[in-house]
Short mmCIF file of C-alpha atoms in Angstrom, two decimals:
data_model
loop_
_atom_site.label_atom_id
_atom_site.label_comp_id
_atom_site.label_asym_id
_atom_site.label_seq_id
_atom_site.Cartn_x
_atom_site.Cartn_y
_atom_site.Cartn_z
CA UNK A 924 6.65 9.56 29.29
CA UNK A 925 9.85 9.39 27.78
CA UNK A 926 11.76 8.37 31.04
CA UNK A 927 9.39 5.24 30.98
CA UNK A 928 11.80 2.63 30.84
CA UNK A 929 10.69 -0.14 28.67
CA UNK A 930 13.56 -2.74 29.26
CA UNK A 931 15.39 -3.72 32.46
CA UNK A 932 13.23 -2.52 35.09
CA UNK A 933 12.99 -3.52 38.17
CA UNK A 934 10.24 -6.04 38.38
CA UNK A 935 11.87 -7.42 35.08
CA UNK A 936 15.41 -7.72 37.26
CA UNK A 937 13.73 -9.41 40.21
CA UNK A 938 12.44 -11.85 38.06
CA UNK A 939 15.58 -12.41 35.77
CA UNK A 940 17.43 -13.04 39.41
CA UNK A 941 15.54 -15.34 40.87
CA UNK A 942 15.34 -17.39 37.11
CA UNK A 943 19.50 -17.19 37.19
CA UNK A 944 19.47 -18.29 41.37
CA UNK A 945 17.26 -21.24 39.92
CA UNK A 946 19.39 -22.26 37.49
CA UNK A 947 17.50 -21.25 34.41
CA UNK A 948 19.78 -19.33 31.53
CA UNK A 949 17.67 -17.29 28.89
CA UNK A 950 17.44 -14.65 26.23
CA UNK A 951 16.63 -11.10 26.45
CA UNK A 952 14.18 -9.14 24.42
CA UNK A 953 14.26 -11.03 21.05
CA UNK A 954 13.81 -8.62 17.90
CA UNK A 955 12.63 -11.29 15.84
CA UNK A 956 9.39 -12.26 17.86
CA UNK A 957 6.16 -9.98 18.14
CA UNK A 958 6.23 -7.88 21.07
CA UNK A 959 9.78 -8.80 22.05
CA UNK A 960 9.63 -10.68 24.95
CA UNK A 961 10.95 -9.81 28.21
CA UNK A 962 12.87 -13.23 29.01
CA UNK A 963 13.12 -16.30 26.57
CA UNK A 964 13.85 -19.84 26.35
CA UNK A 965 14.29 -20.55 22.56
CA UNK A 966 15.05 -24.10 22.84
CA UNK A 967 12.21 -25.08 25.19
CA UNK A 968 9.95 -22.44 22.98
CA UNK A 969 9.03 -19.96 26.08
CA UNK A 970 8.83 -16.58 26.40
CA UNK A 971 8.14 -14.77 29.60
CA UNK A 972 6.25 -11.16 29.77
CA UNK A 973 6.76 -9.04 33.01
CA UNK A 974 4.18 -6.50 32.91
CA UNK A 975 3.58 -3.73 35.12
CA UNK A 976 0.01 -3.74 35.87
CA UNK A 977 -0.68 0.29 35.44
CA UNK A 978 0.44 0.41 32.03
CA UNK A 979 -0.40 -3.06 30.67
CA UNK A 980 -3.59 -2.71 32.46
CA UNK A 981 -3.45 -6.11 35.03
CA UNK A 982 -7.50 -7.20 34.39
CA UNK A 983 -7.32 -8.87 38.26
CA UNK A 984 -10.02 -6.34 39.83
CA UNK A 985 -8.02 -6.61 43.50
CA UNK A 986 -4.98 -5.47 41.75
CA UNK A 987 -4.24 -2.13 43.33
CA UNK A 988 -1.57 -1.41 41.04
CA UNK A 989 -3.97 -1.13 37.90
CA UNK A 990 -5.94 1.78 38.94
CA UNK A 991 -6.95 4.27 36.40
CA UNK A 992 -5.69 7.92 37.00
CA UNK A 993 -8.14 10.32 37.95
CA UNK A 994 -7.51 13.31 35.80
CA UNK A 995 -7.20 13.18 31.88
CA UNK A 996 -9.41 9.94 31.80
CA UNK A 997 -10.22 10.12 27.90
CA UNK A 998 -6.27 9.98 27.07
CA UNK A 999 -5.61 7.17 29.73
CA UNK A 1000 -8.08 4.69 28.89
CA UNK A 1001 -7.52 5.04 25.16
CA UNK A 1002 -3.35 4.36 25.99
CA UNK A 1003 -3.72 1.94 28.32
CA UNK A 1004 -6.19 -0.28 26.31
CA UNK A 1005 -4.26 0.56 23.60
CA UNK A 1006 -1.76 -1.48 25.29
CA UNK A 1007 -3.20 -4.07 26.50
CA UNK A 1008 -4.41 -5.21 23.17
CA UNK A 1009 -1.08 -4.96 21.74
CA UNK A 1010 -0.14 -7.26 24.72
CA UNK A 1011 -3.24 -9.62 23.68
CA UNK A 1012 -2.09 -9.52 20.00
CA UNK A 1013 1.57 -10.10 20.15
CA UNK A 1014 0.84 -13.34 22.98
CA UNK A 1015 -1.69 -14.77 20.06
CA UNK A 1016 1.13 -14.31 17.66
CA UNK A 1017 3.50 -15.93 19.87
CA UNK A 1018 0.82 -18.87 20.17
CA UNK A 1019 0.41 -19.35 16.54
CA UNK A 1020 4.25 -19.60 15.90
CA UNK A 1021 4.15 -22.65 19.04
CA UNK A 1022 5.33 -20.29 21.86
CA UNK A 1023 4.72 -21.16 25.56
CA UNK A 1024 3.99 -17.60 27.41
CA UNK A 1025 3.43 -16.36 31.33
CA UNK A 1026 2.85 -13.02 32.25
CA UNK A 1027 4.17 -12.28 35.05
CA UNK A 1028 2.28 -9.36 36.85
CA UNK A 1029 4.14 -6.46 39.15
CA UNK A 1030 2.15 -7.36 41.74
CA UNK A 1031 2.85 -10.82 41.69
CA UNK A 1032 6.34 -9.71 43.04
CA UNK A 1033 5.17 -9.43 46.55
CA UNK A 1034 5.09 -13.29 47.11
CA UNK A 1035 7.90 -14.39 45.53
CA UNK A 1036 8.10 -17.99 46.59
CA UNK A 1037 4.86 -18.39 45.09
CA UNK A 1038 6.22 -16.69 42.04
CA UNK A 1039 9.13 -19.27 41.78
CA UNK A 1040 6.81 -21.98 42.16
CA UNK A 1041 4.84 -20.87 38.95
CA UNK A 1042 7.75 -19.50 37.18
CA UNK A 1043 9.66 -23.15 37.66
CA UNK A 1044 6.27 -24.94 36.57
CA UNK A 1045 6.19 -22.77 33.52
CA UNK A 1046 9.55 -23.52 32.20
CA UNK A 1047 9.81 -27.06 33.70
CA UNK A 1048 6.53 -28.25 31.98
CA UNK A 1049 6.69 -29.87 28.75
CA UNK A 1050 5.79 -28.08 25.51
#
C-alpha cells in the first residue's frame, strides 16, 4: 500500500486542469485544515475533496468503482470504513470552521462537462 499515492493523482490532476482552463487559481493540500484538502479557495472559504471511490468508499450503489474486494473481507471493510469516516469527520470540521466543501467522486470524471458545470456552481455560488 505504500505506492498508494495520496497527493497528485490523476483524478486530482484532471480536476486541477480543468479548474486552471476555467480560470479558477487555488491552493493545494493545506496543513492547517483537517484532512488537508485536495484543492482550496481560502478567500471564498472552499475546499474541494477528490476522492477515489474504492478507497474513500463512494456510498452511490451504481458506482462500479466502489466495489468491495473479494478476498480478505474482514481487513477491507474495517480500512475502508475506516476511511470514510475520517472523510465524514474532517468535512464536519471543515463545516464548523465556515468551509464550503464538494467531493468530487472518480467516477464523476467520465462526464466532465457535467463536472465543470458543478465544479463552476460550487465555487461561483456565494458563501
Amino acid at each position: 500500500m505504500s505506492l498508494i499515492k495520496g497527493r497528485d493523482t490523476k483524478p486530482e490532476m484532471i480536476v486541477r486542469r480543468m479548474l486552471h482552463a476555467m480560470g479558477y487559481r487555488y491552493r493545494l493540500q493545506a496543513k492547517d485544515l483537517p484532512g488537508r484538502p485536495d484543492i482550496l479557495f481560502r478567500t471564498r472559504r472552499k475546499a474541494i475533496f477528490v476522492h477515489g471511490c474504492f478507497w474513500h468508499r463512494h456510498p452511490d450503489p451504481s458506482c462500479k468503482l466502489a466495489r468491495m474486494p473479494k478476498s480478505r473481507l474482514e481487513f477491507w471493510e474495517s480500512k475502508l470504513e475506516g476511511n470514510r469516516a475520517r472523510d465524514t469527520a474532517n468535512e464536519a470540521k471543515l463545516e464548523e470552521m465556515g468551509w464550503k466543501v464538494l467531493t468530487v467522486w472518480e467516477c464523476e470524471l467520465r462526464d466532465l462537462e457535467q463536472l465543470g458545470n458543478k465544479l463552476s456552481g460550487f465555487i461561483g455560488e456565494k458563501s
